[in-house]
Amino acid sequence: MKQSVALSHASRLVNHGPTVLITTAHEGRRNVMAAAWSMPVEFTPPRLAVVIDKKTLTREMAVASGRFAVNIPGRALADLTFAVGSVSGREVDKFEHFRIASFEGAMPGLPLIDGCSAWLECRLIREPHSEDAYDTCFCEVTAAWADDRIFVNGRWSFREDNVDLHSLHHLGAGNFACADQVVQARNVAA
Amino acid sequence: MKQSVALSHASRLVNHGPTVLITTAHEGRRNVMAAAWSMPVEFTPPRLAVVIDKKTLTREMAVASGRFAVNIPGRALADLTFAVGSVSGREVDKFEHFRIASFEGAMPGLPLIDGCSAWLECRLIREPHSEDAYDTCFCEVTAAWADDRIFVNGRWSFREDNVDLHSLHHLGAGNFACADQVVQARNVAA
């Protein structure tokens, strides 16, 4: 079940480097693309950097609307994640084409993708130089949610009974590593 | 065994969001810190963005020397990865303190950490605004290597016989998800 995530915990959702789905909406259109390149840059306020190529419709819509959402797909959505990265929203409405179910969070009209493990709504922070030189878009997370079967008490909980929601980490060509086993480091510095 | 990685494949080493170790050297000093926040921003030339807090010795040394290395630790180095993130190089020489073995790549004096799965030498691209506002340091990869037990023909190969080299993805508080099982997406868009 979808639960609110405290903004102070939002960076934890992407701290481990998952491949994400970026959704946008503007003037009655909507779109979704896959992005392997994103990271937190600040805990409080929670801010991210996401690489969104300047040639994409997503970039155009993110800049025009000033907002986008970061959806974190799990293993069950591997095919979809690869597929939406393989066609352009300029050619088809990917939501219709791939029959993607979505719902709204706090930003009216911005689709969040059903079946993901977590969702972050973001406000684009305009940084023309980084956007132009590195396709790097900075944003501030304004609201976040996670499925409480996999994100429990402010922490990811990767277990055998929720493998479908384990995050995907794109290796290339549709191969994803899955965040599965968890290792607890001993604090040898203490 | 350490093998050279073609620069055109360098982004693949960090495409899946591993936690990395950043090594620096300047005027006879050396340092290492853990960084969970890094990503590629361009394939060719291979460029990365890495968040390096402005208060860290690593940041000071990276700016002063104009270079640093990105080391990708595997599961066997989980304790070390957590440990070097828990103390400051201003207080101790972490290489001595934790008995870290290292070797040189192409940049004289810059330590690469023994036992890692891959290594990328980088030249800092000065971007004062991104560095100041987001602690985001852009760099260009000038050389890369990987252990050929885990990176084969330009691809990560996570198998049961090389689990010690599987990349770490920090969840917080010393908990790391490991990139283990690999899922091959079907191209439903085709």
mmCIF file of C-alpha atoms in Angstrom:
data_model
loop_
_atom_site.group_PDB
_atom_site.id
_atom_site.type_symbol
_atom_site.label_atom_id
_atom_site.label_comp_id
_atom_site.label_asym_id
_atom_site.label_seq_id
_atom_site.Cartn_x
_atom_site.Cartn_y
_atom_site.Cartn_z
ATOM 1 C CA MET A 1 0.000 0.000 0.000
ATOM 2 C CA LYS A 2 1.224 3.483 -0.889
ATOM 3 C CA GLN A 3 2.428 5.404 2.145
ATOM 4 C CA SER A 4 3.800 8.906 2.468
ATOM 5 C CA VAL A 5 7.581 9.155 2.923
ATOM 6 C CA ALA A 6 8.946 11.987 5.073
ATOM 7 C CA LEU A 7 10.877 14.485 2.933
ATOM 8 C CA SER A 8 13.852 14.011 5.267
ATOM 9 C CA HIS A 9 13.938 10.347 4.133
ATOM 10 C CA ALA A 10 13.359 11.012 0.424
ATOM 11 C CA SER A 11 17.043 10.705 -0.554
ATOM 12 C CA ARG A 12 17.038 7.130 0.802
ATOM 13 C CA LEU A 13 14.692 6.111 -1.998
ATOM 14 C CA VAL A 14 17.373 6.736 -4.644
ATOM 15 C CA ASN A 15 20.542 6.472 -2.539
ATOM 16 C CA HIS A 16 21.364 2.998 -3.901
ATOM 17 C CA GLY A 17 21.320 4.014 -7.562
ATOM 18 C CA PRO A 18 18.149 2.455 -9.003
ATOM 19 C CA THR A 19 17.091 2.959 -12.599
ATOM 20 C CA VAL A 20 14.005 5.177 -12.553
ATOM 21 C CA LEU A 21 11.087 6.173 -14.748
ATOM 22 C CA ILE A 22 10.588 9.896 -15.287
ATOM 23 C CA THR A 23 7.009 11.006 -15.860
ATOM 24 C CA THR A 24 5.926 14.420 -17.111
ATOM 25 C CA ALA A 25 2.703 16.176 -18.040
ATOM 26 C CA HIS A 26 2.084 19.443 -19.838
ATOM 27 C CA GLU A 27 -0.919 20.967 -21.572
ATOM 28 C CA GLY A 28 -2.874 17.727 -21.753
ATOM 29 C CA ARG A 29 0.076 15.552 -22.863
ATOM 30 C CA ARG A 30 1.883 13.068 -20.678
ATOM 31 C CA ASN A 31 5.059 11.088 -21.126
ATOM 32 C CA VAL A 32 7.390 8.580 -19.471
ATOM 33 C CA MET A 33 11.040 7.704 -20.059
ATOM 34 C CA ALA A 34 13.594 5.481 -18.347
ATOM 35 C CA ALA A 35 16.641 7.103 -16.721
ATOM 36 C CA ALA A 36 19.572 5.138 -15.382
ATOM 37 C CA TRP A 37 21.457 8.282 -14.432
ATOM 38 C CA SER A 38 20.148 9.996 -11.301
ATOM 39 C CA MET A 39 21.385 10.628 -7.789
ATOM 40 C CA PRO A 40 20.605 12.634 -4.657
ATOM 41 C CA VAL A 41 22.683 15.785 -4.191
ATOM 42 C CA GLU A 42 21.309 16.990 -0.859
ATOM 43 C CA PHE A 43 19.415 15.524 2.113
ATOM 44 C CA THR A 44 17.578 18.633 3.336
ATOM 45 C CA PRO A 45 15.935 20.060 1.357
ATOM 46 C CA PRO A 46 15.867 16.806 -0.617
ATOM 47 C CA ARG A 47 17.371 17.507 -4.007
ATOM 48 C CA LEU A 48 18.304 15.249 -6.901
ATOM 49 C CA ALA A 49 20.239 15.461 -10.136
ATOM 50 C CA VAL A 50 18.802 13.566 -13.108
ATOM 51 C CA VAL A 51 20.324 13.301 -16.572
ATOM 52 C CA ILE A 52 17.589 14.010 -19.135
ATOM 53 C CA ASP A 53 18.890 14.320 -22.670
ATOM 54 C CA LYS A 54 18.079 17.648 -24.294
ATOM 55 C CA LYS A 55 16.656 15.877 -27.334
ATOM 56 C CA THR A 56 13.927 14.079 -25.361
ATOM 57 C CA LEU A 57 10.284 15.038 -25.097
ATOM 58 C CA THR A 58 10.628 14.527 -21.340
ATOM 59 C CA ARG A 59 13.197 17.334 -21.155
ATOM 60 C CA GLU A 60 10.975 19.623 -23.189
ATOM 61 C CA MET A 61 7.972 18.901 -20.973
ATOM 62 C CA ALA A 62 9.930 19.107 -17.702
ATOM 63 C CA VAL A 63 11.259 22.528 -18.621
ATOM 64 C CA ALA A 64 7.879 23.757 -19.894
ATOM 65 C CA SER A 65 5.952 22.558 -16.833
ATOM 66 C CA GLY A 66 8.728 22.985 -14.243
ATOM 67 C CA ARG A 67 8.006 19.593 -12.723
ATOM 68 C CA PHE A 68 8.373 15.846 -13.164
ATOM 69 C CA ALA A 69 8.087 12.672 -11.119
ATOM 70 C CA VAL A 70 10.699 10.017 -10.386
ATOM 71 C CA ASN A 71 9.069 6.570 -10.267
ATOM 72 C CA ILE A 72 11.121 3.620 -8.972
ATOM 73 C CA PRO A 73 10.150 0.407 -10.756
ATOM 74 C CA GLY A 74 10.718 -3.037 -9.293
ATOM 75 C CA ARG A 75 11.683 -6.300 -10.932
ATOM 76 C CA ALA A 76 8.121 -6.988 -12.125
ATOM 77 C CA LEU A 77 8.372 -3.858 -14.283
ATOM 78 C CA ALA A 78 11.698 -4.717 -15.967
ATOM 79 C CA ASP A 79 10.114 -5.265 -19.395
ATOM 80 C CA LEU A 80 8.180 -2.002 -19.176
ATOM 81 C CA THR A 81 11.250 -0.091 -17.995
ATOM 82 C CA PHE A 82 13.239 -1.313 -20.969
ATOM 83 C CA ALA A 83 10.349 -0.732 -23.371
ATOM 84 C CA VAL A 84 9.641 2.913 -22.458
ATOM 85 C CA GLY A 85 13.325 3.609 -22.942
ATOM 86 C CA SER A 86 13.149 2.218 -26.467
ATOM 87 C CA VAL A 87 10.478 4.422 -28.083
ATOM 88 C CA SER A 88 9.847 8.175 -28.119
ATOM 89 C CA GLY A 89 6.802 9.921 -26.707
ATOM 90 C CA ARG A 90 6.873 12.084 -29.811
ATOM 91 C CA GLU A 91 5.650 9.061 -31.776
ATOM 92 C CA VAL A 92 3.153 7.467 -29.402
ATOM 93 C CA ASP A 93 1.405 8.130 -26.091
ATOM 94 C CA LYS A 94 3.417 5.523 -24.198
ATOM 95 C CA PHE A 95 0.748 5.267 -21.491
ATOM 96 C CA GLU A 96 -1.768 4.104 -24.087
ATOM 97 C CA HIS A 97 0.714 2.128 -26.160
ATOM 98 C CA PHE A 98 1.968 0.065 -23.219
ATOM 99 C CA ARG A 99 -1.332 0.244 -21.266
ATOM 100 C CA ILE A 100 0.375 1.861 -18.280
ATOM 101 C CA ALA A 101 -1.952 2.467 -15.347
ATOM 102 C CA SER A 102 -1.237 5.598 -13.348
ATOM 103 C CA PHE A 103 -2.595 7.713 -10.524
ATOM 104 C CA GLU A 104 -2.096 11.233 -9.234
ATOM 105 C CA GLY A 105 -0.052 12.261 -6.225
ATOM 106 C CA ALA A 106 -0.025 15.875 -5.045
ATOM 107 C CA MET A 107 0.630 17.578 -8.407
ATOM 108 C CA PRO A 108 -2.565 17.725 -10.486
ATOM 109 C CA GLY A 109 -2.279 15.891 -13.803
ATOM 110 C CA LEU A 110 1.207 14.466 -13.215
ATOM 111 C CA PRO A 111 0.984 10.668 -13.642
ATOM 112 C CA LEU A 112 2.622 8.323 -11.140
ATOM 113 C CA ILE A 113 3.029 4.778 -12.414
ATOM 114 C CA ASP A 114 1.038 1.972 -10.844
ATOM 115 C CA GLY A 115 3.016 -0.928 -9.468
ATOM 116 C CA CYS A 116 6.240 0.979 -8.798
ATOM 117 C CA SER A 117 7.975 0.682 -5.428
ATOM 118 C CA ALA A 118 8.274 4.419 -4.759
ATOM 119 C CA TRP A 119 7.457 7.806 -6.270
ATOM 120 C CA LEU A 120 9.005 11.263 -5.864
ATOM 121 C CA GLU A 121 7.370 14.433 -7.169
ATOM 122 C CA CYS A 122 9.945 17.057 -8.089
ATOM 123 C CA ARG A 123 10.117 20.711 -8.956
ATOM 124 C CA LEU A 124 12.779 21.487 -11.566
ATOM 125 C CA ILE A 125 15.415 23.964 -10.388
ATOM 126 C CA ARG A 126 16.473 25.815 -13.512
ATOM 127 C CA GLU A 127 20.223 25.577 -14.041
ATOM 128 C CA PRO A 128 20.731 26.425 -17.709
ATOM 129 C CA HIS A 129 24.472 25.737 -17.754
ATOM 130 C CA SER A 130 24.324 22.240 -16.192
ATOM 131 C CA GLU A 131 21.303 21.408 -18.308
ATOM 132 C CA ASP A 132 23.045 22.552 -21.457
ATOM 133 C CA ALA A 133 26.581 21.244 -20.851
ATOM 134 C CA TYR A 134 25.816 17.967 -19.054
ATOM 135 C CA ASP A 135 22.070 17.327 -19.581
ATOM 136 C CA THR A 136 22.010 17.379 -15.777
ATOM 137 C CA CYS A 137 18.736 18.640 -14.343
ATOM 138 C CA PHE A 138 18.604 19.555 -10.665
ATOM 139 C CA CYS A 139 15.314 19.317 -8.821
ATOM 140 C CA GLU A 140 13.780 19.498 -5.392
ATOM 141 C CA VAL A 141 11.572 16.700 -4.100
ATOM 142 C CA THR A 142 8.254 18.149 -2.949
ATOM 143 C CA ALA A 143 6.471 14.906 -1.998
ATOM 144 C CA ALA A 144 7.353 11.220 -1.847
ATOM 145 C CA TRP A 145 5.592 7.924 -1.350
ATOM 146 C CA ALA A 146 6.595 4.264 -1.199
ATOM 147 C CA ASP A 147 4.906 0.883 -1.163
ATOM 148 C CA ASP A 148 4.938 -0.203 2.462
ATOM 149 C CA ARG A 149 5.659 -3.795 1.486
ATOM 150 C CA ILE A 150 9.198 -2.751 0.485
ATOM 151 C CA PHE A 151 9.919 0.546 2.292
ATOM 152 C CA VAL A 152 9.347 0.107 5.998
ATOM 153 C CA ASN A 153 9.981 2.639 8.763
ATOM 154 C CA GLY A 154 11.972 4.878 6.452
ATOM 155 C CA ARG A 155 14.177 2.047 5.073
ATOM 156 C CA TRP A 156 14.210 -0.228 2.056
ATOM 157 C CA SER A 157 13.460 -3.802 3.082
ATOM 158 C CA PHE A 158 14.503 -6.225 0.323
ATOM 159 C CA ARG A 159 13.158 -9.646 1.266
ATOM 160 C CA GLU A 160 12.278 -12.898 -0.453
ATOM 161 C CA ASP A 161 8.561 -12.181 -0.178
ATOM 162 C CA ASN A 162 8.782 -8.889 -2.105
ATOM 163 C CA VAL A 163 11.188 -9.661 -4.961
ATOM 164 C CA ASP A 164 8.785 -8.187 -7.516
ATOM 165 C CA LEU A 165 9.397 -4.775 -5.952
ATOM 166 C CA HIS A 166 13.213 -5.040 -5.731
ATOM 167 C CA SER A 167 14.822 -2.122 -7.538
ATOM 168 C CA LEU A 168 16.417 -2.450 -10.975
ATOM 169 C CA HIS A 169 19.920 -1.240 -11.808
ATOM 170 C CA HIS A 170 20.513 -1.056 -15.531
ATOM 171 C CA LEU A 171 23.688 -2.713 -16.789
ATOM 172 C CA GLY A 172 22.950 -2.024 -20.457
ATOM 173 C CA ALA A 173 20.953 -3.570 -23.313
ATOM 174 C CA GLY A 174 17.995 -4.479 -21.111
ATOM 175 C CA ASN A 175 20.071 -6.292 -18.513
ATOM 176 C CA PHE A 176 19.287 -5.182 -14.996
ATOM 177 C CA ALA A 177 20.991 -6.149 -11.785
ATOM 178 C CA CYS A 178 18.489 -6.464 -8.950
ATOM 179 C CA ALA A 179 19.083 -5.158 -5.464
ATOM 180 C CA ASP A 180 18.615 -8.393 -3.617
ATOM 181 C CA GLN A 181 20.808 -9.557 -0.802
ATOM 182 C CA VAL A 182 21.646 -7.004 1.835
ATOM 183 C CA VAL A 183 25.017 -6.890 3.561
ATOM 184 C CA GLN A 184 25.374 -5.198 6.942
ATOM 185 C CA ALA A 185 28.880 -3.794 7.277
ATOM 186 C CA ARG A 186 30.656 -4.069 10.597
ATOM 187 C CA ASN A 187 31.871 -0.688 11.763
ATOM 188 C CA VAL A 188 35.563 -1.479 11.910
ATOM 189 C CA ALA A 189 36.302 2.236 12.426
ATOM 190 C CA ALA A 190 34.569 2.338 15.816
ATOM 191 C CA MET B 1 43.193 -9.704 -13.083
ATOM 192 C CA LYS B 2 43.110 -5.975 -13.863
ATOM 193 C CA GLN B 3 42.326 -5.260 -17.501
ATOM 194 C CA SER B 4 42.009 -1.991 -19.358
ATOM 195 C CA VAL B 5 38.446 -0.861 -20.122
ATOM 196 C CA ALA B 6 37.819 1.059 -23.349
ATOM 197 C CA LEU B 7 36.851 4.663 -22.597
ATOM 198 C CA SER B 8 33.719 4.152 -24.694
ATOM 199 C CA HIS B 9 32.649 1.515 -22.132
ATOM 200 C CA ALA B 10 33.636 3.455 -19.010
ATOM 201 C CA SER B 11 30.102 4.674 -18.234
ATOM 202 C CA ARG B 12 28.980 1.044 -17.973
ATOM 203 C CA LEU B 13 31.104 0.656 -14.846
ATOM 204 C CA VAL B 14 28.900 3.074 -12.892
ATOM 205 C CA ASN B 15 25.663 2.893 -14.897
ATOM 206 C CA HIS B 16 23.956 0.705 -12.271
ATOM 207 C CA GLY B 17 24.522 3.093 -9.363
ATOM 208 C CA PRO B 18 27.200 1.449 -7.201
ATOM 209 C CA THR B 19 28.591 3.080 -4.092
ATOM 210 C CA VAL B 20 32.181 4.079 -4.856
ATOM 211 C CA LEU B 21 35.395 4.999 -3.096
ATOM 212 C CA ILE B 22 36.982 8.288 -4.141
ATOM 213 C CA THR B 23 40.763 8.441 -3.848
ATOM 214 C CA THR B 24 42.852 11.584 -4.065
ATOM 215 C CA ALA B 25 46.507 12.553 -3.746
ATOM 216 C CA HIS B 26 48.152 15.929 -3.450
ATOM 217 C CA GLU B 27 51.567 17.092 -2.303
ATOM 218 C CA GLY B 28 52.509 13.805 -0.670
ATOM 219 C CA ARG B 29 49.152 13.264 1.050
ATOM 220 C CA ARG B 30 46.553 10.739 -0.028
ATOM 221 C CA ASN B 31 42.980 10.170 1.013
ATOM 222 C CA VAL B 32 39.930 7.988 0.406
ATOM 223 C CA MET B 33 36.233 8.534 1.080
ATOM 224 C CA ALA B 34 33.032 6.648 0.286
ATOM 225 C CA ALA B 35 30.500 8.245 -2.052
ATOM 226 C CA ALA B 36 27.032 6.841 -2.634
ATOM 227 C CA TRP B 37 26.090 9.701 -4.939
ATOM 228 C CA SER B 38 27.631 9.479 -8.395
ATOM 229 C CA MET B 39 26.405 8.900 -11.946
ATOM 230 C CA PRO B 40 27.531 9.084 -15.563
ATOM 231 C CA VAL B 41 26.425 12.207 -17.433
ATOM 232 C CA GLU B 42 27.865 11.446 -20.877
ATOM 233 C CA PHE B 43 29.063 8.388 -22.832
ATOM 234 C CA THR B 44 31.630 10.022 -25.121
ATOM 235 C CA PRO B 45 33.729 11.591 -23.835
ATOM 236 C CA PRO B 46 32.991 9.611 -20.668
ATOM 237 C CA ARG B 47 31.977 12.066 -17.986
ATOM 238 C CA LEU B 48 30.627 11.611 -14.483
ATOM 239 C CA ALA B 49 29.049 13.705 -11.760
ATOM 240 C CA VAL B 50 30.063 12.910 -8.189
ATOM 241 C CA VAL B 51 28.768 14.574 -5.046
ATOM 242 C CA ILE B 52 31.744 15.466 -2.840
ATOM 243 C CA ASP B 53 30.820 17.596 0.162
ATOM 244 C CA LYS B 54 32.677 20.904 0.293
ATOM 245 C CA LYS B 55 33.718 20.254 3.893
ATOM 246 C CA THR B 56 35.659 17.093 3.023
ATOM 247 C CA LEU B 57 39.399 16.728 2.621
ATOM 248 C CA THR B 58 38.682 14.816 -0.595
ATOM 249 C CA ARG B 59 37.031 17.883 -2.107
ATOM 250 C CA GLU B 60 39.957 20.073 -1.082
ATOM 251 C CA MET B 61 42.463 17.644 -2.584
ATOM 252 C CA ALA B 62 40.449 17.014 -5.764
ATOM 253 C CA VAL B 63 40.234 20.733 -6.452
ATOM 254 C CA ALA B 64 43.886 21.333 -5.577
ATOM 255 C CA SER B 65 45.181 18.458 -7.745
ATOM 256 C CA GLY B 66 42.506 18.563 -10.455
ATOM 257 C CA ARG B 67 42.089 14.797 -10.356
ATOM 258 C CA PHE B 68 40.675 11.853 -8.409
ATOM 259 C CA ALA B 69 39.910 8.183 -8.922
ATOM 260 C CA VAL B 70 36.603 6.358 -8.637
ATOM 261 C CA ASN B 71 37.139 2.864 -7.201
ATOM 262 C CA ILE B 72 34.239 0.393 -7.264
ATOM 263 C CA PRO B 73 34.349 -1.908 -4.227
ATOM 264 C CA GLY B 74 32.707 -5.317 -4.137
ATOM 265 C CA ARG B 75 30.969 -7.167 -1.362
ATOM 266 C CA ALA B 76 34.238 -8.278 0.234
ATOM 267 C CA LEU B 77 35.049 -4.613 0.866
ATOM 268 C CA ALA B 78 31.728 -3.685 2.540
ATOM 269 C CA ASP B 79 33.313 -3.168 5.967
ATOM 270 C CA LEU B 80 36.085 -1.014 4.529
ATOM 271 C CA THR B 81 33.627 1.022 2.455
ATOM 272 C CA PHE B 82 31.567 1.796 5.534
ATOM 273 C CA ALA B 83 34.657 2.457 7.653
ATOM 274 C CA VAL B 84 36.318 5.006 5.359
ATOM 275 C CA GLY B 85 33.030 6.885 5.259
ATOM 276 C CA SER B 86 33.020 7.131 9.041
ATOM 277 C CA VAL B 87 36.317 8.938 9.751
ATOM 278 C CA SER B 88 38.005 11.979 8.258
ATOM 279 C CA GLY B 89 41.315 11.995 6.452
ATOM 280 C CA ARG B 90 42.091 15.171 8.355
ATOM 281 C CA GLU B 91 42.513 13.043 11.474
ATOM 282 C CA VAL B 92 44.272 9.957 10.149
ATOM 283 C CA ASP B 93 45.917 8.624 6.996
ATOM 284 C CA LYS B 94 43.137 6.171 6.244
ATOM 285 C CA PHE B 95 45.437 4.040 4.079
ATOM 286 C CA GLU B 96 47.658 3.406 7.093
ATOM 287 C CA HIS B 97 44.845 3.306 9.629
ATOM 288 C CA PHE B 98 42.875 0.646 7.741
ATOM 289 C CA ARG B 99 45.943 -0.978 6.125
ATOM 290 C CA ILE B 100 44.596 -0.340 2.627
ATOM 291 C CA ALA B 101 46.791 -1.726 -0.133
ATOM 292 C CA SER B 102 46.904 0.336 -3.300
ATOM 293 C CA PHE B 103 48.621 0.585 -6.657
ATOM 294 C CA GLU B 104 49.101 3.214 -9.327
ATOM 295 C CA GLY B 105 47.248 3.435 -12.639
ATOM 296 C CA ALA B 106 48.190 6.043 -15.214
ATOM 297 C CA MET B 107 48.282 9.108 -12.940
ATOM 298 C CA PRO B 108 51.503 9.189 -10.889
ATOM 299 C CA GLY B 109 50.911 9.076 -7.136
ATOM 300 C CA LEU B 110 47.145 8.620 -7.297
ATOM 301 C CA PRO B 111 46.274 5.473 -5.318
ATOM 302 C CA LEU B 112 43.860 2.876 -6.707
ATOM 303 C CA ILE B 113 42.516 0.479 -4.092
ATOM 304 C CA ASP B 114 43.513 -3.175 -4.200
ATOM 305 C CA GLY B 115 40.688 -5.680 -4.366
ATOM 306 C CA CYS B 116 38.132 -3.374 -5.983
ATOM 307 C CA SER B 117 36.171 -4.540 -9.028
ATOM 308 C CA ALA B 118 36.924 -1.520 -11.213
ATOM 309 C CA TRP B 119 38.774 1.792 -11.231
ATOM 310 C CA LEU B 120 38.278 5.054 -13.143
ATOM 311 C CA GLU B 121 40.845 7.844 -13.182
ATOM 312 C CA CYS B 122 39.220 11.237 -13.615
ATOM 313 C CA ARG B 123 40.159 14.804 -14.392
ATOM 314 C CA LEU B 124 38.028 17.326 -12.502
ATOM 315 C CA ILE B 125 36.146 19.731 -14.795
ATOM 316 C CA ARG B 126 35.863 22.932 -12.807
ATOM 317 C CA GLU B 127 32.260 24.044 -12.480
ATOM 318 C CA PRO B 128 32.253 26.466 -9.547
ATOM 319 C CA HIS B 129 28.487 26.980 -9.452
ATOM 320 C CA SER B 130 27.520 23.276 -9.404
ATOM 321 C CA GLU B 131 30.312 22.563 -6.930
ATOM 322 C CA ASP B 132 29.173 25.362 -4.658
ATOM 323 C CA ALA B 133 25.384 25.031 -4.904
ATOM 324 C CA TYR B 134 25.047 21.216 -5.098
ATOM 325 C CA ASP B 135 28.468 19.801 -4.123
ATOM 326 C CA THR B 136 28.292 18.245 -7.581
ATOM 327 C CA CYS B 137 31.692 17.772 -9.197
ATOM 328 C CA PHE B 138 31.835 16.975 -12.893
ATOM 329 C CA CYS B 139 34.791 15.049 -14.252
ATOM 330 C CA GLU B 140 36.081 13.316 -17.343
ATOM 331 C CA VAL B 141 37.298 9.729 -17.196
ATOM 332 C CA THR B 142 40.812 9.522 -18.626
ATOM 333 C CA ALA B 143 41.505 5.817 -18.001
ATOM 334 C CA ALA B 144 39.575 2.840 -16.656
ATOM 335 C CA TRP B 145 40.271 -0.721 -15.601
ATOM 336 C CA ALA B 146 38.233 -3.619 -14.273
ATOM 337 C CA ASP B 147 38.857 -7.042 -12.769
ATOM 338 C CA ASP B 148 38.273 -9.490 -15.602
ATOM 339 C CA ARG B 149 36.627 -11.969 -13.238
ATOM 340 C CA ILE B 150 33.601 -9.617 -13.008
ATOM 341 C CA PHE B 151 33.749 -7.323 -16.082
ATOM 342 C CA VAL B 152 33.940 -9.424 -19.225
ATOM 343 C CA ASN B 153 33.883 -8.217 -22.854
ATOM 344 C CA GLY B 154 32.782 -4.752 -21.806
ATOM 345 C CA ARG B 155 29.958 -5.960 -19.518
ATOM 346 C CA TRP B 156 29.457 -6.647 -15.827
ATOM 347 C CA SER B 157 29.064 -10.352 -15.208
ATOM 348 C CA PHE B 158 27.555 -10.993 -11.763
ATOM 349 C CA ARG B 159 27.791 -14.719 -11.103
ATOM 350 C CA GLU B 160 27.797 -17.043 -8.130
ATOM 351 C CA ASP B 161 31.530 -17.622 -8.425
ATOM 352 C CA ASN B 162 32.399 -13.921 -8.080
ATOM 353 C CA VAL B 163 30.065 -12.687 -5.331
ATOM 354 C CA ASP B 164 32.952 -11.044 -3.467
ATOM 355 C CA LEU B 165 33.250 -8.607 -6.370
ATOM 356 C CA HIS B 166 29.528 -7.801 -6.716
ATOM 357 C CA SER B 167 28.954 -4.066 -6.399
ATOM 358 C CA LEU B 168 27.565 -2.453 -3.258
ATOM 359 C CA HIS B 169 24.626 -0.043 -3.238
ATOM 360 C CA HIS B 170 24.352 1.855 0.032
ATOM 361 C CA LEU B 171 20.919 1.869 1.644
ATOM 362 C CA GLY B 172 22.066 3.771 4.738
ATOM 363 C CA ALA B 173 23.707 3.074 8.099
ATOM 364 C CA GLY B 174 26.120 0.511 6.686
ATOM 365 C CA ASN B 175 23.446 -1.533 4.944
ATOM 366 C CA PHE B 176 24.288 -2.277 1.340
ATOM 367 C CA ALA B 177 22.154 -3.957 -1.270
ATOM 368 C CA CYS B 178 24.271 -6.141 -3.534
ATOM 369 C CA ALA B 179 23.838 -6.313 -7.274
ATOM 370 C CA ASP B 180 23.230 -10.015 -7.559
ATOM 371 C CA GLN B 181 20.632 -11.565 -9.782
ATOM 372 C CA VAL B 182 20.407 -10.220 -13.276
ATOM 373 C CA VAL B 183 17.109 -9.861 -15.099
ATOM 374 C CA GLN B 184 17.033 -9.730 -18.902
ATOM 375 C CA ALA B 185 14.078 -7.611 -20.009
ATOM 376 C CA ARG B 186 12.092 -8.742 -23.028
ATOM 377 C CA ASN B 187 11.811 -5.983 -25.585
ATOM 378 C CA VAL B 188 8.033 -5.653 -25.612
ATOM 379 C CA ALA B 189 8.382 -2.461 -27.679
ATOM 380 C CA ALA B 190 9.853 -4.306 -30.647
#
